[in-house]
Amino acid sequence: MGWVIDETLFAVWWLLGFVAVNIGLGCWSRARGRADRAVIRRIRREGIGPVEAARQVGDERQAARTAVYLLHLRGAVEVSEEGVLTVVPDAPEPADPVLSALFEGIRRRGAEGARLYEILDDDDFAPYRDRLGQGVPGVRRYAERTRAVALSAAFVVSVGINLHGVASQTPFPPLGSDPVWWILLWFPLWAVLSLSAVAWPGEYSRRWRSFNRYCGQRVADALGEGPPYPVRAAVDKGAYRPTPPGPRRQGGSPSAEPGAPGDGGSSWADDAGAHSCGGD
């Protein structure tokens, strides 16, 4: 261990700095999560609506899909085979404020109805989106960039130790008295220190997994077995906005255009309803 304590313990101080960085990351991460933990405790105590819970564990589309399923299960909305949502005549308005706003938006459409993708951006459903946004838990969905910071600290410390050893001409007795050995030690030292990053969550990993499971269970309890498969498949037909047709080819004959007789294809207008994407 003589090589460690030479030159006023330079290797020890570098390693202590690396430990301090990781301790600081832990304190910073815990401090940032204080407000989130308070929100989670309040929600567990007071409860959360099923649509808001679906938004916490998924995205806006999943929340809208859950809301449509709930309206259908309550007999407030009908779903056609093409995925068009219409209000059932004389159906009572739901008591849930988010479902009520969505119900009103679909009712304003009248016989025209609406598709799932229109709920995400159409002006008729702005009140629904506003109410949903007010009820969604204000907690961070993803972890901090602690893993990247830990990897960066490992790189800086490993390079710092090696450059310090070479600059101070400190020998490394296990391999010899030549200080150049420090340069060869850079990669294995960085590899060892980088293992500490495993203790930190990835940048795109979800935070609050227990709370997410709680929200997922809230959705499952509200839906029960859910609507039958034909209804789910019909809703999914309107989950994504149809892709508009591409520009027409220049210089070709009319028979070469999509949908023209003899090309074996069909026009976008004919296929838009039958080939709309669906699913998650």
PDB file of N, CA and C in Angstrom, residues 157-222:
ATOM      1  N   VAL A 157     -12.322  10.684 -12.270  1.00  0.00           N
ATOM      2  CA  VAL A 157     -11.454  10.204 -11.191  1.00  0.00           C
ATOM      3  C   VAL A 157     -10.385   9.258 -11.728  1.00  0.00           C
ATOM      4  N   SER A 158     -10.767   8.345 -12.613  1.00  0.00           N
ATOM      5  CA  SER A 158      -9.785   7.399 -13.141  1.00  0.00           C
ATOM      6  C   SER A 158      -8.701   8.123 -13.943  1.00  0.00           C
ATOM      7  N   VAL A 159      -9.110   9.080 -14.772  1.00  0.00           N
ATOM      8  CA  VAL A 159      -8.125   9.856 -15.522  1.00  0.00           C
ATOM      9  C   VAL A 159      -7.296  10.725 -14.581  1.00  0.00           C
ATOM     10  N   GLY A 160      -7.953  11.322 -13.589  1.00  0.00           N
ATOM     11  CA  GLY A 160      -7.229  12.179 -12.652  1.00  0.00           C
ATOM     12  C   GLY A 160      -6.162  11.433 -11.878  1.00  0.00           C
ATOM     13  N   ILE A 161      -6.488  10.229 -11.403  1.00  0.00           N
ATOM     14  CA  ILE A 161      -5.497   9.435 -10.654  1.00  0.00           C
ATOM     15  C   ILE A 161      -4.293   9.115 -11.542  1.00  0.00           C
ATOM     16  N   ASN A 162      -4.561   8.710 -12.764  1.00  0.00           N
ATOM     17  CA  ASN A 162      -3.463   8.320 -13.647  1.00  0.00           C
ATOM     18  C   ASN A 162      -2.587   9.504 -14.036  1.00  0.00           C
ATOM     19  N   LEU A 163      -3.214  10.627 -14.388  1.00  0.00           N
ATOM     20  CA  LEU A 163      -2.420  11.800 -14.739  1.00  0.00           C
ATOM     21  C   LEU A 163      -1.645  12.325 -13.533  1.00  0.00           C
ATOM     22  N   HIS A 164      -2.269  12.265 -12.370  1.00  0.00           N
ATOM     23  CA  HIS A 164      -1.592  12.706 -11.148  1.00  0.00           C
ATOM     24  C   HIS A 164      -0.387  11.818 -10.857  1.00  0.00           C
ATOM     25  N   GLY A 165      -0.561  10.520 -11.026  1.00  0.00           N
ATOM     26  CA  GLY A 165       0.550   9.607 -10.785  1.00  0.00           C
ATOM     27  C   GLY A 165       1.709   9.826 -11.732  1.00  0.00           C
ATOM     28  N   VAL A 166       1.395  10.075 -13.024  1.00  0.00           N
ATOM     29  CA  VAL A 166       2.462  10.318 -13.993  1.00  0.00           C
ATOM     30  C   VAL A 166       3.136  11.660 -13.737  1.00  0.00           C
ATOM     31  N   ALA A 167       2.312  12.700 -13.483  1.00  0.00           N
ATOM     32  CA  ALA A 167       2.881  14.039 -13.285  1.00  0.00           C
ATOM     33  C   ALA A 167       3.759  14.115 -12.043  1.00  0.00           C
ATOM     34  N   SER A 168       3.359  13.387 -10.992  1.00  0.00           N
ATOM     35  CA  SER A 168       4.147  13.407  -9.744  1.00  0.00           C
ATOM     36  C   SER A 168       5.272  12.391  -9.743  1.00  0.00           C
ATOM     37  N   GLN A 169       5.385  11.608 -10.851  1.00  0.00           N
ATOM     38  CA  GLN A 169       6.446  10.591 -10.965  1.00  0.00           C
ATOM     39  C   GLN A 169       6.411   9.601  -9.807  1.00  0.00           C
ATOM     40  N   THR A 170       5.180   9.252  -9.383  1.00  0.00           N
ATOM     41  CA  THR A 170       5.014   8.295  -8.297  1.00  0.00           C
ATOM     42  C   THR A 170       5.099   6.876  -8.860  1.00  0.00           C
ATOM     43  N   PRO A 171       5.970   6.044  -8.367  1.00  0.00           N
ATOM     44  CA  PRO A 171       6.077   4.670  -8.893  1.00  0.00           C
ATOM     45  C   PRO A 171       4.879   3.827  -8.493  1.00  0.00           C
ATOM     46  N   PHE A 172       4.688   2.767  -9.219  1.00  0.00           N
ATOM     47  CA  PHE A 172       3.633   1.810  -8.914  1.00  0.00           C
ATOM     48  C   PHE A 172       4.289   0.453  -8.688  1.00  0.00           C
ATOM     49  N   PRO A 173       4.687   0.171  -7.411  1.00  0.00           N
ATOM     50  CA  PRO A 173       5.504  -1.018  -7.112  1.00  0.00           C
ATOM     51  C   PRO A 173       4.962  -2.344  -7.618  1.00  0.00           C
ATOM     52  N   PRO A 174       3.626  -2.611  -7.608  1.00  0.00           N
ATOM     53  CA  PRO A 174       3.183  -3.936  -8.078  1.00  0.00           C
ATOM     54  C   PRO A 174       3.620  -4.246  -9.509  1.00  0.00           C
ATOM     55  N   LEU A 175       3.795  -3.204 -10.345  1.00  0.00           N
ATOM     56  CA  LEU A 175       4.184  -3.422 -11.736  1.00  0.00           C
ATOM     57  C   LEU A 175       5.592  -2.920 -12.037  1.00  0.00           C
ATOM     58  N   GLY A 176       6.149  -2.178 -11.140  1.00  0.00           N
ATOM     59  CA  GLY A 176       7.492  -1.668 -11.347  1.00  0.00           C
ATOM     60  C   GLY A 176       7.588  -0.230 -10.866  1.00  0.00           C
ATOM     61  N   SER A 177       8.760   0.319 -10.989  1.00  0.00           N
ATOM     62  CA  SER A 177       8.990   1.681 -10.506  1.00  0.00           C
ATOM     63  C   SER A 177       8.743   2.745 -11.560  1.00  0.00           C
ATOM     64  N   ASP A 178       8.395   2.355 -12.774  1.00  0.00           N
ATOM     65  CA  ASP A 178       8.178   3.322 -13.838  1.00  0.00           C
ATOM     66  C   ASP A 178       6.800   3.961 -13.684  1.00  0.00           C
ATOM     67  N   PRO A 179       6.706   5.294 -13.515  1.00  0.00           N
ATOM     68  CA  PRO A 179       5.402   5.960 -13.348  1.00  0.00           C
ATOM     69  C   PRO A 179       4.488   5.816 -14.566  1.00  0.00           C
ATOM     70  N   VAL A 180       5.036   5.444 -15.712  1.00  0.00           N
ATOM     71  CA  VAL A 180       4.206   5.302 -16.908  1.00  0.00           C
ATOM     72  C   VAL A 180       3.162   4.197 -16.745  1.00  0.00           C
ATOM     73  N   TRP A 181       3.387   3.296 -15.801  1.00  0.00           N
ATOM     74  CA  TRP A 181       2.405   2.243 -15.557  1.00  0.00           C
ATOM     75  C   TRP A 181       1.021   2.824 -15.208  1.00  0.00           C
ATOM     76  N   TRP A 182       0.998   4.034 -14.667  1.00  0.00           N
ATOM     77  CA  TRP A 182      -0.295   4.645 -14.326  1.00  0.00           C
ATOM     78  C   TRP A 182      -1.187   4.789 -15.554  1.00  0.00           C
ATOM     79  N   ILE A 183      -0.586   5.078 -16.700  1.00  0.00           N
ATOM     80  CA  ILE A 183      -1.373   5.252 -17.916  1.00  0.00           C
ATOM     81  C   ILE A 183      -2.088   3.952 -18.282  1.00  0.00           C
ATOM     82  N   LEU A 184      -1.389   2.824 -18.121  1.00  0.00           N
ATOM     83  CA  LEU A 184      -1.988   1.534 -18.452  1.00  0.00           C
ATOM     84  C   LEU A 184      -3.098   1.149 -17.477  1.00  0.00           C
ATOM     85  N   LEU A 185      -3.083   1.747 -16.305  1.00  0.00           N
ATOM     86  CA  LEU A 185      -4.101   1.413 -15.294  1.00  0.00           C
ATOM     87  C   LEU A 185      -5.398   2.194 -15.485  1.00  0.00           C
ATOM     88  N   TRP A 186      -5.404   3.141 -16.459  1.00  0.00           N
ATOM     89  CA  TRP A 186      -6.592   3.990 -16.575  1.00  0.00           C
ATOM     90  C   TRP A 186      -7.846   3.180 -16.872  1.00  0.00           C
ATOM     91  N   PHE A 187      -7.809   2.310 -17.873  1.00  0.00           N
ATOM     92  CA  PHE A 187      -9.028   1.616 -18.279  1.00  0.00           C
ATOM     93  C   PHE A 187      -9.548   0.656 -17.203  1.00  0.00           C
ATOM     94  N   PRO A 188      -8.725  -0.209 -16.618  1.00  0.00           N
ATOM     95  CA  PRO A 188      -9.281  -1.081 -15.570  1.00  0.00           C
ATOM     96  C   PRO A 188      -9.813  -0.309 -14.374  1.00  0.00           C
ATOM     97  N   LEU A 189      -9.149   0.800 -14.020  1.00  0.00           N
ATOM     98  CA  LEU A 189      -9.654   1.596 -12.901  1.00  0.00           C
ATOM     99  C   LEU A 189     -10.998   2.232 -13.255  1.00  0.00           C
ATOM    100  N   TRP A 190     -11.134   2.741 -14.486  1.00  0.00           N
ATOM    101  CA  TRP A 190     -12.414   3.316 -14.908  1.00  0.00           C
ATOM    102  C   TRP A 190     -13.504   2.246 -14.926  1.00  0.00           C
ATOM    103  N   ALA A 191     -13.164   1.022 -15.373  1.00  0.00           N
ATOM    104  CA  ALA A 191     -14.156  -0.050 -15.427  1.00  0.00           C
ATOM    105  C   ALA A 191     -14.656  -0.402 -14.031  1.00  0.00           C
ATOM    106  N   VAL A 192     -13.767  -0.439 -13.067  1.00  0.00           N
ATOM    107  CA  VAL A 192     -14.159  -0.776 -11.691  1.00  0.00           C
ATOM    108  C   VAL A 192     -15.035   0.328 -11.102  1.00  0.00           C
ATOM    109  N   LEU A 193     -14.609   1.579 -11.257  1.00  0.00           N
ATOM    110  CA  LEU A 193     -15.391   2.679 -10.694  1.00  0.00           C
ATOM    111  C   LEU A 193     -16.747   2.832 -11.383  1.00  0.00           C
ATOM    112  N   SER A 194     -16.814   2.466 -12.658  1.00  0.00           N
ATOM    113  CA  SER A 194     -18.080   2.598 -13.389  1.00  0.00           C
ATOM    114  C   SER A 194     -19.146   1.646 -12.875  1.00  0.00           C
ATOM    115  N   LEU A 195     -18.741   0.588 -12.170  1.00  0.00           N
ATOM    116  CA  LEU A 195     -19.729  -0.348 -11.629  1.00  0.00           C
ATOM    117  C   LEU A 195     -20.676   0.337 -10.649  1.00  0.00           C
ATOM    118  N   SER A 196     -20.255   1.456 -10.087  1.00  0.00           N
ATOM    119  CA  SER A 196     -21.132   2.158  -9.132  1.00  0.00           C
ATOM    120  C   SER A 196     -22.378   2.693  -9.816  1.00  0.00           C
ATOM    121  N   ALA A 197     -22.311   2.900 -11.142  1.00  0.00           N
ATOM    122  CA  ALA A 197     -23.478   3.441 -11.857  1.00  0.00           C
ATOM    123  C   ALA A 197     -24.653   2.473 -11.831  1.00  0.00           C
ATOM    124  N   VAL A 198     -24.382   1.174 -11.606  1.00  0.00           N
ATOM    125  CA  VAL A 198     -25.464   0.185 -11.560  1.00  0.00           C
ATOM    126  C   VAL A 198     -26.417   0.483 -10.410  1.00  0.00           C
ATOM    127  N   ALA A 199     -25.905   1.128  -9.364  1.00  0.00           N
ATOM    128  CA  ALA A 199     -26.742   1.430  -8.199  1.00  0.00           C
ATOM    129  C   ALA A 199     -27.746   2.540  -8.482  1.00  0.00           C
ATOM    130  N   TRP A 200     -27.565   3.270  -9.581  1.00  0.00           N
ATOM    131  CA  TRP A 200     -28.456   4.387  -9.891  1.00  0.00           C
ATOM    132  C   TRP A 200     -29.404   4.024 -11.026  1.00  0.00           C
ATOM    133  N   PRO A 201     -30.644   4.525 -11.005  1.00  0.00           N
ATOM    134  CA  PRO A 201     -31.591   4.210 -12.094  1.00  0.00           C
ATOM    135  C   PRO A 201     -31.197   4.894 -13.381  1.00  0.00           C
ATOM    136  N   GLY A 202     -31.562   4.288 -14.510  1.00  0.00           N
ATOM    137  CA  GLY A 202     -31.302   4.889 -15.797  1.00  0.00           C
ATOM    138  C   GLY A 202     -32.137   6.139 -16.006  1.00  0.00           C
ATOM    139  N   GLU A 203     -31.700   6.966 -16.952  1.00  0.00           N
ATOM    140  CA  GLU A 203     -32.355   8.255 -17.182  1.00  0.00           C
ATOM    141  C   GLU A 203     -33.809   8.088 -17.608  1.00  0.00           C
ATOM    142  N   TYR A 204     -34.135   7.031 -18.330  1.00  0.00           N
ATOM    143  CA  TYR A 204     -35.488   6.840 -18.841  1.00  0.00           C
ATOM    144  C   TYR A 204     -36.245   5.747 -18.074  1.00  0.00           C
ATOM    145  N   SER A 205     -35.773   5.397 -16.899  1.00  0.00           N
ATOM    146  CA  SER A 205     -36.513   4.442 -16.080  1.00  0.00           C
ATOM    147  C   SER A 205     -37.581   5.186 -15.283  1.00  0.00           C
ATOM    148  N   ARG A 206     -38.704   4.527 -15.072  1.00  0.00           N
ATOM    149  CA  ARG A 206     -39.817   5.165 -14.374  1.00  0.00           C
ATOM    150  C   ARG A 206     -39.524   5.295 -12.891  1.00  0.00           C
ATOM    151  N   ARG A 207     -39.917   6.420 -12.335  1.00  0.00           N
ATOM    152  CA  ARG A 207     -39.815   6.618 -10.895  1.00  0.00           C
ATOM    153  C   ARG A 207     -41.093   6.128 -10.219  1.00  0.00           C
ATOM    154  N   TRP A 208     -41.008   5.952  -8.913  1.00  0.00           N
ATOM    155  CA  TRP A 208     -42.166   5.641  -8.081  1.00  0.00           C
ATOM    156  C   TRP A 208     -42.908   4.405  -8.587  1.00  0.00           C
ATOM    157  N   ARG A 209     -42.193   3.302  -8.660  1.00  0.00           N
ATOM    158  CA  ARG A 209     -42.787   2.082  -9.213  1.00  0.00           C
ATOM    159  C   ARG A 209     -43.940   1.576  -8.369  1.00  0.00           C
ATOM    160  N   SER A 210     -43.826   1.697  -7.067  1.00  0.00           N
ATOM    161  CA  SER A 210     -44.925   1.258  -6.202  1.00  0.00           C
ATOM    162  C   SER A 210     -46.179   2.092  -6.460  1.00  0.00           C
ATOM    163  N   PHE A 211     -46.007   3.387  -6.639  1.00  0.00           N
ATOM    164  CA  PHE A 211     -47.149   4.252  -6.926  1.00  0.00           C
ATOM    165  C   PHE A 211     -47.740   3.937  -8.294  1.00  0.00           C
ATOM    166  N   ASN A 212     -46.893   3.627  -9.265  1.00  0.00           N
ATOM    167  CA  ASN A 212     -47.394   3.261 -10.593  1.00  0.00           C
ATOM    168  C   ASN A 212     -48.213   1.977 -10.528  1.00  0.00           C
ATOM    169  N   ARG A 213     -47.748   1.025  -9.714  1.00  0.00           N
ATOM    170  CA  ARG A 213     -48.538  -0.213  -9.551  1.00  0.00           C
ATOM    171  C   ARG A 213     -49.877   0.090  -8.893  1.00  0.00           C
ATOM    172  N   TYR A 214     -49.869   1.007  -7.945  1.00  0.00           N
ATOM    173  CA  TYR A 214     -51.104   1.411  -7.285  1.00  0.00           C
ATOM    174  C   TYR A 214     -52.080   2.012  -8.305  1.00  0.00           C
ATOM    175  N   CYS A 215     -51.584   2.875  -9.189  1.00  0.00           N
ATOM    176  CA  CYS A 215     -52.444   3.487 -10.213  1.00  0.00           C
ATOM    177  C   CYS A 215     -52.933   2.437 -11.206  1.00  0.00           C
ATOM    178  N   GLY A 216     -52.049   1.509 -11.582  1.00  0.00           N
ATOM    179  CA  GLY A 216     -52.468   0.445 -12.492  1.00  0.00           C
ATOM    180  C   GLY A 216     -53.575  -0.408 -11.897  1.00  0.00           C
ATOM    181  N   GLN A 217     -53.485  -0.677 -10.599  1.00  0.00           N
ATOM    182  CA  GLN A 217     -54.528  -1.452  -9.944  1.00  0.00           C
ATOM    183  C   GLN A 217     -55.834  -0.667  -9.866  1.00  0.00           C
ATOM    184  N   ARG A 218     -55.708   0.653  -9.713  1.00  0.00           N
ATOM    185  CA  ARG A 218     -56.912   1.498  -9.690  1.00  0.00           C
ATOM    186  C   ARG A 218     -57.641   1.412 -11.033  1.00  0.00           C
ATOM    187  N   VAL A 219     -56.904   1.421 -12.135  1.00  0.00           N
ATOM    188  CA  VAL A 219     -57.512   1.291 -13.461  1.00  0.00           C
ATOM    189  C   VAL A 219     -58.150  -0.085 -13.623  1.00  0.00           C
ATOM    190  N   ALA A 220     -57.425  -1.116 -13.194  1.00  0.00           N
ATOM    191  CA  ALA A 220     -57.943  -2.478 -13.329  1.00  0.00           C
ATOM    192  C   ALA A 220     -59.224  -2.658 -12.531  1.00  0.00           C
ATOM    193  N   ASP A 221     -59.280  -2.095 -11.336  1.00  0.00           N
ATOM    194  CA  ASP A 221     -60.488  -2.210 -10.512  1.00  0.00           C
ATOM    195  C   ASP A 221     -61.670  -1.494 -11.156  1.00  0.00           C
ATOM    196  N   ALA A 222     -61.407  -0.341 -11.778  1.00  0.00           N
ATOM    197  CA  ALA A 222     -62.492   0.427 -12.392  1.00  0.00           C
ATOM    198  C   ALA A 222     -63.035  -0.257 -13.648  1.00  0.00           C
TER     199      ALA A 222
END
